[in-house]
mmCIF file of C-alpha atoms in Angstrom:
data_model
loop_
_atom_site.group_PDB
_atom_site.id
_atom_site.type_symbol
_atom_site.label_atom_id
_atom_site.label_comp_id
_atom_site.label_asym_id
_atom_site.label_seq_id
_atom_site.Cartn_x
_atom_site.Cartn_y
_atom_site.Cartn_z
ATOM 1 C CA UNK A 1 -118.772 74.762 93.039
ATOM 2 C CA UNK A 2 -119.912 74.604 89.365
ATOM 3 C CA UNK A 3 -118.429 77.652 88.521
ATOM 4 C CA UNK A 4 -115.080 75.997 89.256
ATOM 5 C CA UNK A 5 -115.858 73.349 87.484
ATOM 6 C CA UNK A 6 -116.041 74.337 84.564
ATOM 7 C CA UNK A 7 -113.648 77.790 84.680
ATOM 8 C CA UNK A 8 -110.713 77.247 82.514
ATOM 9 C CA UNK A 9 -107.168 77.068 84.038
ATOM 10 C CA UNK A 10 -104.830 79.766 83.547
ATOM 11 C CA UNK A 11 -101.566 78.030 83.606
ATOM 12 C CA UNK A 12 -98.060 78.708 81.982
ATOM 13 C CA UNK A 13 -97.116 77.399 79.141
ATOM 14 C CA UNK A 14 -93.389 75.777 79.402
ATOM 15 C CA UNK A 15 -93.519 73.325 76.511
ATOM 16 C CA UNK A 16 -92.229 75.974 73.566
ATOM 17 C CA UNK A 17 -89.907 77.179 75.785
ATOM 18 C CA UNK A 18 -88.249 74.058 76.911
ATOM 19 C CA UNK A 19 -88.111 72.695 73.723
ATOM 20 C CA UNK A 20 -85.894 75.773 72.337
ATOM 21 C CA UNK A 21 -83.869 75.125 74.974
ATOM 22 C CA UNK A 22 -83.639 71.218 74.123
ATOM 23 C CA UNK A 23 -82.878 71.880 70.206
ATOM 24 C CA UNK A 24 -79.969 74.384 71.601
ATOM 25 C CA UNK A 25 -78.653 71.810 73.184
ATOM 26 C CA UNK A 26 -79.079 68.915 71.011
ATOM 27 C CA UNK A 27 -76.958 71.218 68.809
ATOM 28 C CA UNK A 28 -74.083 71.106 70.720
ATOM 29 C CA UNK A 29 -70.786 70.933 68.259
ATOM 30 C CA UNK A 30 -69.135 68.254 70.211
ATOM 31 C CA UNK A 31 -71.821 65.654 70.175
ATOM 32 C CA UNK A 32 -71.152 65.915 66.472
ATOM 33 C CA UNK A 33 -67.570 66.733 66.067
ATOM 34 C CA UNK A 34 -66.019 64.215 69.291
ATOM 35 C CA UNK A 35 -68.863 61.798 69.997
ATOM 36 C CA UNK A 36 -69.175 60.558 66.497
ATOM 37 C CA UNK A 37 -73.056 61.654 65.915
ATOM 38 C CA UNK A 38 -73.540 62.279 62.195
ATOM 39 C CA UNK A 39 -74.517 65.834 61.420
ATOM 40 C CA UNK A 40 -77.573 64.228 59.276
ATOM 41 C CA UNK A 41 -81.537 64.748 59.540
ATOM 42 C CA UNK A 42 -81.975 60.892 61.371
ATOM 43 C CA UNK A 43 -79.046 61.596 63.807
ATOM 44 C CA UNK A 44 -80.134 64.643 65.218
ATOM 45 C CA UNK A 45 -83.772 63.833 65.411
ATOM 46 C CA UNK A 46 -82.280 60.986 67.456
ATOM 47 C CA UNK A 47 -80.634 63.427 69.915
ATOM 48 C CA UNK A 48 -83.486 65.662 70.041
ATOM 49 C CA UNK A 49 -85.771 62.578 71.380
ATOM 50 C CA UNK A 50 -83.101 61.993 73.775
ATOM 51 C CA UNK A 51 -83.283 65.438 75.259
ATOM 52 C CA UNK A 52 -86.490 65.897 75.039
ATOM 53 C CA UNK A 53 -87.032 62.284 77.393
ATOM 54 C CA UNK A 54 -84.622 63.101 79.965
ATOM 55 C CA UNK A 55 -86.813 66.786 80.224
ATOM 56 C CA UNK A 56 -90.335 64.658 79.968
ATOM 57 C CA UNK A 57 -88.673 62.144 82.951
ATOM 58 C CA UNK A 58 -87.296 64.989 84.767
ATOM 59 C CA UNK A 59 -90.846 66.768 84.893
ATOM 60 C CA UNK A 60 -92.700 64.112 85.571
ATOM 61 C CA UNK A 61 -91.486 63.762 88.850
ATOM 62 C CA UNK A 62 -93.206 67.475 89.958
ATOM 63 C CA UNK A 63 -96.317 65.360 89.843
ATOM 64 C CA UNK A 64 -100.055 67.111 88.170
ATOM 65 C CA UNK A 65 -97.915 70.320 86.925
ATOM 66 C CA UNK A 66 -94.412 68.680 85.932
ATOM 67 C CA UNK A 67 -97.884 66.377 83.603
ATOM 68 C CA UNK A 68 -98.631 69.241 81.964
ATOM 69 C CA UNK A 69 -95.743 70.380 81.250
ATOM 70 C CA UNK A 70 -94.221 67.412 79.955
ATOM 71 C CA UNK A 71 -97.255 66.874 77.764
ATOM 72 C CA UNK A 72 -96.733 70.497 76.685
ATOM 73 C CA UNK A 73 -92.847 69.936 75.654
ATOM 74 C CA UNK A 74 -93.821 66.731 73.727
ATOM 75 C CA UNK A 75 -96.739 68.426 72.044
ATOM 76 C CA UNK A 76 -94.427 71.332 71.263
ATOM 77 C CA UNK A 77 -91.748 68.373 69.772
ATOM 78 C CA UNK A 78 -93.947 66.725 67.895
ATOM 79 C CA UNK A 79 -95.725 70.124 66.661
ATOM 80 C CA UNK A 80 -91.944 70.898 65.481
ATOM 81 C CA UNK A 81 -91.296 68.032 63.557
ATOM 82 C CA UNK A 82 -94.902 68.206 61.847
ATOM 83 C CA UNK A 83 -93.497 71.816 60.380
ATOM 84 C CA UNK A 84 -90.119 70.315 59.671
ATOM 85 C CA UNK A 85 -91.716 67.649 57.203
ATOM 86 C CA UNK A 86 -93.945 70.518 55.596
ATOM 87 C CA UNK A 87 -90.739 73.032 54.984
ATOM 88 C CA UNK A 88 -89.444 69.889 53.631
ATOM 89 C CA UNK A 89 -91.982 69.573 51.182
ATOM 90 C CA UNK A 90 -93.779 66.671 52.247
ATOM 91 C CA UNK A 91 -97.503 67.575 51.059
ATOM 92 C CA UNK A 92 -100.269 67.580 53.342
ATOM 93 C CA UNK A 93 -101.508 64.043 52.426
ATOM 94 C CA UNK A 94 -98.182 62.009 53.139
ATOM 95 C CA UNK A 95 -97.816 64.153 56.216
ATOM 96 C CA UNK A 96 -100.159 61.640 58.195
ATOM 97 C CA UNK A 97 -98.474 58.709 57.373
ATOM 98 C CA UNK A 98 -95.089 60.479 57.968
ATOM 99 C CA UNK A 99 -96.165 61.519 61.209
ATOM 100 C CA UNK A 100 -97.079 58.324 62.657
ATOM 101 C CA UNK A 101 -93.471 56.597 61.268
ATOM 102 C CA UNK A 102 -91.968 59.269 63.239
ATOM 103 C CA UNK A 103 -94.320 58.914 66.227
ATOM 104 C CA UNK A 104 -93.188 54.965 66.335
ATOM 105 C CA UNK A 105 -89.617 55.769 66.023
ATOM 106 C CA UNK A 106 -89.905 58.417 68.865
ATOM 107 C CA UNK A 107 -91.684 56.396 71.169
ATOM 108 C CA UNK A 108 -89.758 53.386 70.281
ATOM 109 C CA UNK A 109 -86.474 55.191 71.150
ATOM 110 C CA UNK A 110 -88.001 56.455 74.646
ATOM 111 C CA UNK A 111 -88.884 53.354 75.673
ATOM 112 C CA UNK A 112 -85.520 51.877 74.965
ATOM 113 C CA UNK A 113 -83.957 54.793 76.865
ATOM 114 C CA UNK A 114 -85.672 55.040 79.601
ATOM 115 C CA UNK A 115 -85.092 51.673 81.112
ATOM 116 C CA UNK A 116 -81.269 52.701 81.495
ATOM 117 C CA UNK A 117 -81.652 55.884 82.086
ATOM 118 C CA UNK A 118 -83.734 55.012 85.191
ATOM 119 C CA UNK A 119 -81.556 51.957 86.234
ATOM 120 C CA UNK A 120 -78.779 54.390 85.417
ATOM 121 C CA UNK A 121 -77.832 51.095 83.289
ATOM 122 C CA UNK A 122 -74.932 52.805 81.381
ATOM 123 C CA UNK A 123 -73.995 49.357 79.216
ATOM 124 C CA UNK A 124 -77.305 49.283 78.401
ATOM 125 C CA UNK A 125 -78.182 52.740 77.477
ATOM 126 C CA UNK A 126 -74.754 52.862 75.682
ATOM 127 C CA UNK A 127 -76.092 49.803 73.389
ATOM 128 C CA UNK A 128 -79.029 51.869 72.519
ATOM 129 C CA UNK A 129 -77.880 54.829 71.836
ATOM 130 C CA UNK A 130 -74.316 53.278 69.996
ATOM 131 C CA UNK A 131 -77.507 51.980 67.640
ATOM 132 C CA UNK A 132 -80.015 54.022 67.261
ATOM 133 C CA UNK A 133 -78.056 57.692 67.084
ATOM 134 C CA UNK A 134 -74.485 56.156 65.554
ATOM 135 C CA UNK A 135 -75.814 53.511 63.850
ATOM 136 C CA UNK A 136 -73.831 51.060 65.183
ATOM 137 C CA UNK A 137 -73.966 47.396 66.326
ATOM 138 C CA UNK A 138 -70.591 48.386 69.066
ATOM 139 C CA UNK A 139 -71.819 48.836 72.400
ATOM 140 C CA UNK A 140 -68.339 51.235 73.242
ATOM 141 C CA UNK A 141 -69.005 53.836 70.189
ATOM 142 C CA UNK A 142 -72.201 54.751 72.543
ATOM 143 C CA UNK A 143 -70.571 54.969 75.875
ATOM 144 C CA UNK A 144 -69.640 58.654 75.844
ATOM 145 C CA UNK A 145 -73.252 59.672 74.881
ATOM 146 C CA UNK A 146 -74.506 57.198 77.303
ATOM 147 C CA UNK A 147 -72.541 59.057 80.124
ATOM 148 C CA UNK A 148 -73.598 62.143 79.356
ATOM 149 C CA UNK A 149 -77.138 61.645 79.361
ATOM 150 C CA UNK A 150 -76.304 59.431 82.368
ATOM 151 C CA UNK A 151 -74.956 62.728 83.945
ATOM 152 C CA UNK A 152 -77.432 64.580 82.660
ATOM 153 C CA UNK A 153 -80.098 62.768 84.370
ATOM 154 C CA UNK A 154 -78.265 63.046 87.776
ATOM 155 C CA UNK A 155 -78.135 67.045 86.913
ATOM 156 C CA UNK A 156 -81.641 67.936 86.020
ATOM 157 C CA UNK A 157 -82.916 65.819 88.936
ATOM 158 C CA UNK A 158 -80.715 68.000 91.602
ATOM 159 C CA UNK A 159 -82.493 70.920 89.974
ATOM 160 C CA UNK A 160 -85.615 72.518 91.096
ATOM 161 C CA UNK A 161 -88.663 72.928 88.838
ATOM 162 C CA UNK A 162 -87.917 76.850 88.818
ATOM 163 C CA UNK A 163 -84.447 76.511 87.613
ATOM 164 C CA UNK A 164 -85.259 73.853 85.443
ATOM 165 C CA UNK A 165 -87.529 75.542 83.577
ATOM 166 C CA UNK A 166 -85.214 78.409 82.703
ATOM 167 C CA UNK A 167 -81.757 76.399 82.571
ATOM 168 C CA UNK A 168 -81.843 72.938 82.265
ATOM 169 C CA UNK A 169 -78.309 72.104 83.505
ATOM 170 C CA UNK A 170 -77.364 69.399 81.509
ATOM 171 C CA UNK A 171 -74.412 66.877 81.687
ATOM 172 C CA UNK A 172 -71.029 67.592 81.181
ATOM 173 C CA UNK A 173 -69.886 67.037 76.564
ATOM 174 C CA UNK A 174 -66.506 67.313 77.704
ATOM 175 C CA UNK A 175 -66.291 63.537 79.165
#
Protein backbone atom coordinates (compact mmCIF):
# COMPACT_ATOMS: atom_id res chain seq x y z
CA UNK A 1 0.00 0.00 0.00
CA UNK A 2 2.96 2.38 0.65
CA UNK A 3 4.59 1.54 -2.33
CA UNK A 4 1.63 3.10 -4.15
CA UNK A 5 1.71 5.77 -2.26
CA UNK A 6 4.36 7.19 -2.95
CA UNK A 7 5.15 5.71 -6.80
CA UNK A 8 5.00 8.52 -9.18
CA UNK A 9 2.25 8.64 -11.88
CA UNK A 10 3.05 8.05 -15.35
CA UNK A 11 0.55 10.11 -17.12
CA UNK A 12 0.46 11.94 -20.59
CA UNK A 13 1.25 15.09 -20.97
CA UNK A 14 -1.54 17.08 -23.18
CA UNK A 15 -0.87 20.64 -22.05
CA UNK A 16 2.07 21.50 -24.87
CA UNK A 17 0.17 19.89 -27.22
CA UNK A 18 -3.12 21.55 -26.80
CA UNK A 19 -1.76 24.72 -26.52
CA UNK A 20 -0.07 24.49 -30.18
CA UNK A 21 -3.17 23.64 -31.24
CA UNK A 22 -4.89 26.76 -29.41
CA UNK A 23 -2.16 29.39 -30.82
CA UNK A 24 -3.03 27.74 -34.45
CA UNK A 25 -6.17 28.62 -33.99
CA UNK A 26 -6.12 31.85 -32.30
CA UNK A 27 -4.26 32.66 -35.55
CA UNK A 28 -6.94 32.26 -37.68
CA UNK A 29 -6.84 35.16 -40.60
CA UNK A 30 -10.45 35.95 -40.32
CA UNK A 31 -10.68 36.75 -36.68
CA UNK A 32 -8.28 39.45 -37.77
CA UNK A 33 -9.16 40.35 -41.25
CA UNK A 34 -13.51 40.10 -40.84
CA UNK A 35 -14.07 40.21 -37.08
CA UNK A 36 -12.22 43.39 -36.52
CA UNK A 37 -9.44 41.91 -33.94
CA UNK A 38 -6.30 44.04 -34.27
CA UNK A 39 -3.31 42.07 -35.46
CA UNK A 40 -1.36 43.65 -32.26
CA UNK A 41 0.55 41.90 -29.21
CA UNK A 42 -2.69 42.85 -26.56
CA UNK A 43 -5.30 41.58 -29.13
CA UNK A 44 -4.06 38.33 -29.72
CA UNK A 45 -3.00 37.56 -26.23
CA UNK A 46 -6.69 38.34 -25.72
CA UNK A 47 -7.76 35.57 -28.15
CA UNK A 48 -5.29 33.19 -26.96
CA UNK A 49 -6.92 33.44 -23.25
CA UNK A 50 -10.11 32.93 -24.91
CA UNK A 51 -9.10 29.66 -26.46
CA UNK A 52 -7.24 28.53 -24.06
CA UNK A 53 -10.66 28.92 -21.40
CA UNK A 54 -13.06 27.32 -23.58
CA UNK A 55 -10.16 24.15 -23.72
CA UNK A 56 -9.59 24.56 -19.65
CA UNK A 57 -13.82 24.51 -19.37
CA UNK A 58 -14.09 21.87 -21.86
CA UNK A 59 -11.56 19.56 -19.85
CA UNK A 60 -12.69 20.15 -16.79
CA UNK A 61 -15.70 18.40 -17.27
CA UNK A 62 -13.59 14.75 -17.72
CA UNK A 63 -13.29 15.18 -14.00
CA UNK A 64 -9.45 14.11 -12.00
CA UNK A 65 -7.75 13.68 -15.65
CA UNK A 66 -9.58 16.51 -17.79
CA UNK A 67 -7.70 18.52 -13.90
CA UNK A 68 -4.62 17.68 -15.00
CA UNK A 69 -4.79 18.38 -18.10
CA UNK A 70 -6.27 21.64 -17.90
CA UNK A 71 -3.68 22.60 -15.31
CA UNK A 72 -1.13 21.27 -17.82
CA UNK A 73 -2.50 23.58 -20.87
CA UNK A 74 -2.54 26.65 -18.53
CA UNK A 75 0.90 25.89 -17.19
CA UNK A 76 2.03 25.36 -20.77
CA UNK A 77 0.17 29.11 -21.56
CA UNK A 78 1.54 30.80 -19.04
CA UNK A 79 5.11 29.01 -19.52
CA UNK A 80 4.65 30.55 -23.22
CA UNK A 81 4.06 33.92 -22.41
CA UNK A 82 6.97 33.91 -19.68
CA UNK A 83 9.39 33.15 -22.96
CA UNK A 84 7.50 35.65 -25.04
CA UNK A 85 8.42 38.58 -22.53
CA UNK A 86 12.16 37.25 -22.39
CA UNK A 87 12.54 37.12 -26.49
CA UNK A 88 11.11 40.45 -26.01
CA UNK A 89 13.77 41.61 -23.99
CA UNK A 90 12.22 42.10 -20.80
CA UNK A 91 15.23 41.22 -18.31
CA UNK A 92 14.92 38.71 -15.76
CA UNK A 93 14.11 41.19 -12.91
CA UNK A 94 10.96 42.99 -14.51
CA UNK A 95 9.89 39.56 -15.65
CA UNK A 96 8.17 38.97 -12.13
CA UNK A 97 6.31 41.92 -12.04
CA UNK A 98 5.37 41.45 -15.76
CA UNK A 99 4.21 38.14 -15.08
CA UNK A 100 1.82 38.81 -12.43
CA UNK A 101 0.17 42.01 -14.66
CA UNK A 102 -0.36 39.40 -17.15
CA UNK A 103 -1.56 36.74 -14.68
CA UNK A 104 -4.38 39.48 -13.48
CA UNK A 105 -5.33 40.32 -16.92
CA UNK A 106 -5.66 36.54 -17.81
CA UNK A 107 -7.58 35.60 -14.99
CA UNK A 108 -9.54 38.71 -15.07
CA UNK A 109 -10.61 37.99 -18.69
CA UNK A 110 -11.62 34.22 -17.73
CA UNK A 111 -13.68 35.14 -15.21
CA UNK A 112 -15.55 37.62 -17.29
CA UNK A 113 -15.92 34.93 -19.97
CA UNK A 114 -16.89 32.28 -18.38
CA UNK A 115 -20.09 33.48 -16.89
CA UNK A 116 -21.51 33.76 -20.59
CA UNK A 117 -19.95 31.23 -21.93
CA UNK A 118 -21.64 28.90 -19.40
CA UNK A 119 -25.07 30.74 -19.45
CA UNK A 120 -24.39 30.67 -23.17
CA UNK A 121 -25.21 34.55 -22.40
CA UNK A 122 -24.25 35.76 -25.95
CA UNK A 123 -25.13 39.75 -25.10
CA UNK A 124 -23.11 39.35 -22.38
CA UNK A 125 -20.12 37.58 -23.62
CA UNK A 126 -20.37 39.86 -26.73
CA UNK A 127 -19.91 42.99 -24.21
CA UNK A 128 -16.81 41.41 -22.96
CA UNK A 129 -15.19 40.41 -25.60
CA UNK A 130 -16.41 43.81 -27.93
CA UNK A 131 -14.07 45.31 -24.81
CA UNK A 132 -11.52 43.53 -23.86
CA UNK A 133 -10.21 41.98 -27.50
CA UNK A 134 -11.65 45.15 -29.81
CA UNK A 135 -11.36 47.60 -27.45
CA UNK A 136 -14.57 48.80 -27.64
CA UNK A 137 -17.36 50.22 -25.43
CA UNK A 138 -20.22 48.70 -28.49
CA UNK A 139 -21.71 45.64 -27.35
CA UNK A 140 -22.51 44.63 -31.47
CA UNK A 141 -18.64 44.99 -32.64
CA UNK A 142 -18.29 41.73 -30.22
CA UNK A 143 -21.21 39.72 -31.34
CA UNK A 144 -19.53 37.74 -34.12
CA UNK A 145 -16.65 36.66 -31.75
CA UNK A 146 -19.15 36.08 -29.11
CA UNK A 147 -20.93 33.51 -31.46
CA UNK A 148 -18.18 31.81 -32.33
CA UNK A 149 -16.86 31.01 -29.10
CA UNK A 150 -20.56 30.49 -28.28
CA UNK A 151 -20.40 27.73 -31.02
CA UNK A 152 -17.34 26.72 -30.10
CA UNK A 153 -18.34 25.79 -26.71
CA UNK A 154 -21.36 23.75 -28.03
CA UNK A 155 -18.56 21.91 -30.39
CA UNK A 156 -15.85 20.90 -28.04
CA UNK A 157 -18.48 19.73 -25.52
CA UNK A 158 -20.09 17.15 -28.26
CA UNK A 159 -16.51 15.94 -28.52
CA UNK A 160 -14.96 13.17 -26.66
CA UNK A 161 -11.79 13.57 -24.58
CA UNK A 162 -9.90 11.38 -27.33
CA UNK A 163 -10.84 13.54 -30.17
CA UNK A 164 -10.47 16.50 -28.28
CA UNK A 165 -7.20 16.07 -27.50
CA UNK A 166 -6.03 15.63 -31.07
CA UNK A 167 -8.64 18.06 -32.88
CA UNK A 168 -10.35 20.41 -30.97
CA UNK A 169 -13.28 21.15 -33.34
CA UNK A 170 -13.86 24.56 -32.88
CA UNK A 171 -16.74 26.93 -33.96
CA UNK A 172 -17.53 27.90 -37.22
CA UNK A 173 -15.17 31.92 -38.37
CA UNK A 174 -17.34 31.99 -41.22
CA UNK A 175 -20.58 33.36 -39.20
Amino acid sequence: MLKNLFRTRSRERLGEPLYELTVAQARQPAFYAQMGVADEIDARFELYTLHVLLLVMRTRDEGERGAEVAQDLFNAYVSALDHALRELGVGDTSVGKKMRKLGEAMYGRMTAYEGPLRAEDEEGLSASLARNVLVSENVSDGMALARYALDSRRRLAAQSFAELTIKPNWGDLSA
